[in-house]
Short mmCIF file of C-alpha atoms in Angstrom, two decimals:
data_model
loop_
_atom_site.label_atom_id
_atom_site.label_comp_id
_atom_site.label_asym_id
_atom_site.label_seq_id
_atom_site.Cartn_x
_atom_site.Cartn_y
_atom_site.Cartn_z
CA SER A 1 94.05 -15.59 -10.73
CA LYS A 2 90.96 -17.65 -11.42
CA VAL A 3 90.00 -20.42 -9.00
CA CYS A 4 89.99 -23.92 -10.48
CA ASP A 5 86.43 -25.15 -11.09
CA PRO A 6 86.76 -28.83 -12.03
CA TYR A 7 82.98 -29.33 -12.15
CA GLU A 8 82.24 -26.28 -14.34
CA ASN A 9 79.42 -24.80 -12.27
CA GLU A 10 81.17 -22.30 -9.99
CA GLY A 11 81.57 -24.92 -7.27
CA ASN A 12 77.85 -25.64 -7.04
CA PRO A 13 75.86 -28.78 -7.80
CA LEU A 14 73.64 -28.66 -10.87
CA SER A 15 70.21 -27.15 -10.33
CA GLU A 16 67.00 -29.08 -10.90
CA ALA A 17 66.53 -27.27 -14.23
CA GLN A 18 70.07 -28.12 -15.34
CA CYS A 19 69.58 -31.78 -14.39
CA THR A 20 66.26 -31.94 -16.22
CA SER A 21 67.80 -30.44 -19.35
CA LEU A 22 70.62 -33.03 -19.26
CA MET A 23 68.39 -36.09 -18.79
CA PRO A 24 67.83 -36.56 -22.57
CA THR A 25 71.61 -37.05 -22.95
CA VAL A 26 71.49 -40.35 -21.02
CA SER A 27 69.39 -43.47 -21.54
CA SER A 28 65.89 -43.56 -20.14
CA GLU A 29 66.96 -46.17 -17.56
CA TRP A 30 68.66 -43.46 -15.49
CA ALA A 31 66.61 -41.69 -12.83
CA LEU A 32 67.15 -38.56 -10.79
CA VAL A 33 66.75 -39.36 -7.08
CA ASP A 34 67.12 -37.69 -3.70
CA ASP A 35 65.86 -34.26 -4.79
CA ASN A 36 67.95 -34.35 -7.98
CA SER A 37 71.19 -34.89 -6.06
CA ALA A 38 72.02 -38.28 -7.62
CA LEU A 39 71.64 -40.11 -10.92
CA VAL A 40 70.87 -43.81 -10.50
CA ARG A 41 70.55 -46.75 -12.86
CA GLU A 42 69.66 -50.31 -11.88
CA ILE A 43 70.61 -53.03 -14.37
CA GLU A 44 68.96 -56.41 -13.96
CA VAL A 45 71.40 -59.23 -14.71
CA ASP A 46 70.86 -62.94 -15.30
CA ASN A 47 73.05 -64.13 -12.44
CA TYR A 48 75.56 -63.01 -9.86
CA MET A 49 78.64 -63.79 -11.97
CA LYS A 50 77.33 -61.81 -14.97
CA GLY A 51 76.65 -58.97 -12.56
CA ALA A 52 80.22 -59.15 -11.29
CA LYS A 53 81.52 -59.01 -14.86
CA LEU A 54 79.36 -55.96 -15.65
CA LEU A 55 80.44 -54.32 -12.41
CA THR A 56 84.09 -54.78 -13.41
CA THR A 57 83.42 -53.29 -16.85
CA LEU A 58 81.65 -50.24 -15.40
CA ALA A 59 84.43 -49.79 -12.84
CA ALA A 60 86.94 -49.69 -15.72
CA VAL A 61 84.85 -47.04 -17.51
CA ALA A 62 84.78 -44.94 -14.34
CA PHE A 63 88.51 -45.41 -13.76
CA ASN A 64 89.35 -44.38 -17.31
CA ASP A 65 87.13 -41.28 -16.95
CA GLY A 66 88.59 -40.38 -13.55
CA HIS A 67 85.16 -39.95 -11.98
CA PHE A 68 83.97 -42.56 -9.52
CA PRO A 69 80.33 -43.50 -8.87
CA LEU A 70 79.03 -45.80 -6.18
CA LEU A 71 78.78 -49.26 -7.78
CA SER A 72 77.06 -52.20 -6.14
CA LEU A 73 75.94 -55.72 -6.94
CA GLU A 74 72.74 -56.54 -5.11
CA ARG A 75 70.68 -59.68 -4.72
CA ARG A 76 67.01 -59.06 -3.92
CA VAL A 77 63.84 -61.06 -3.66
CA ALA A 78 61.87 -60.13 -6.75
CA ARG A 79 58.92 -61.54 -8.67
CA ARG A 80 57.36 -64.70 -7.31
CA ARG A 81 59.80 -64.73 -4.39
CA ARG A 82 62.72 -65.51 -6.65
CA TRP A 83 66.14 -64.01 -6.24
CA GLN A 84 67.21 -61.41 -8.77
CA GLU A 85 70.57 -59.72 -9.17
CA TYR A 86 71.05 -56.05 -9.99
CA VAL A 87 74.04 -53.87 -10.70
CA VAL A 88 73.31 -50.44 -9.26
CA VAL A 89 75.18 -47.32 -10.40
CA ARG A 90 74.81 -44.14 -8.36
CA CYS A 91 76.48 -41.08 -9.86
CA GLN A 92 76.94 -38.13 -7.54
CA THR A 93 79.71 -35.62 -6.96
CA VAL A 94 80.01 -35.92 -3.20
CA VAL A 95 82.21 -32.84 -2.74
CA LEU A 96 79.41 -30.76 -4.28
CA GLY A 97 76.60 -32.53 -2.46
CA GLY A 98 74.82 -33.17 -5.73
CA LEU A 99 75.32 -33.70 -9.44
CA SER A 100 77.90 -32.24 -11.77
CA TYR A 101 78.34 -32.32 -15.54
CA ARG A 102 80.90 -35.07 -14.97
CA ASP A 103 78.19 -37.34 -13.55
CA PHE A 104 76.16 -37.02 -16.73
CA GLN A 105 79.27 -37.52 -18.85
CA LEU A 106 80.07 -40.73 -16.96
CA ALA A 107 76.48 -41.94 -17.34
CA MET A 108 76.74 -41.40 -21.11
CA LEU A 109 80.02 -43.34 -21.25
CA MET A 110 78.48 -46.19 -19.29
CA ASP A 111 75.46 -46.20 -21.64
CA VAL A 112 77.81 -46.58 -24.59
CA GLU A 113 79.67 -49.45 -22.94
CA MET A 114 76.45 -51.26 -21.99
CA SER A 115 75.11 -50.90 -25.55
CA LYS A 116 78.03 -53.05 -26.72
CA THR A 117 76.79 -56.11 -24.85
#
């Protein structure tokens, strides 16, 4: 009997080479961070309420896909000491300690949803 491998990589996180080869499948706004163990995108939004709306939309995409990234809405001091809001998406398969194909699939789905706005 074969062991279930829900992340399609024999229970291992994707290697650096695998991650690099998958990067062209997502928008250029995504970045590999933490030694290729996470895929992160920061989306600058006009204000906090628009950020909250985008956060809700991305949460729905994740829920429908059944794969859950870390989503946050952050307010930071940016250019000329003005406040700026960002929605931050961090895809990582925690049980693997790195990235899986599902993380890249979710990033693609989120790209599609964000292209609609």
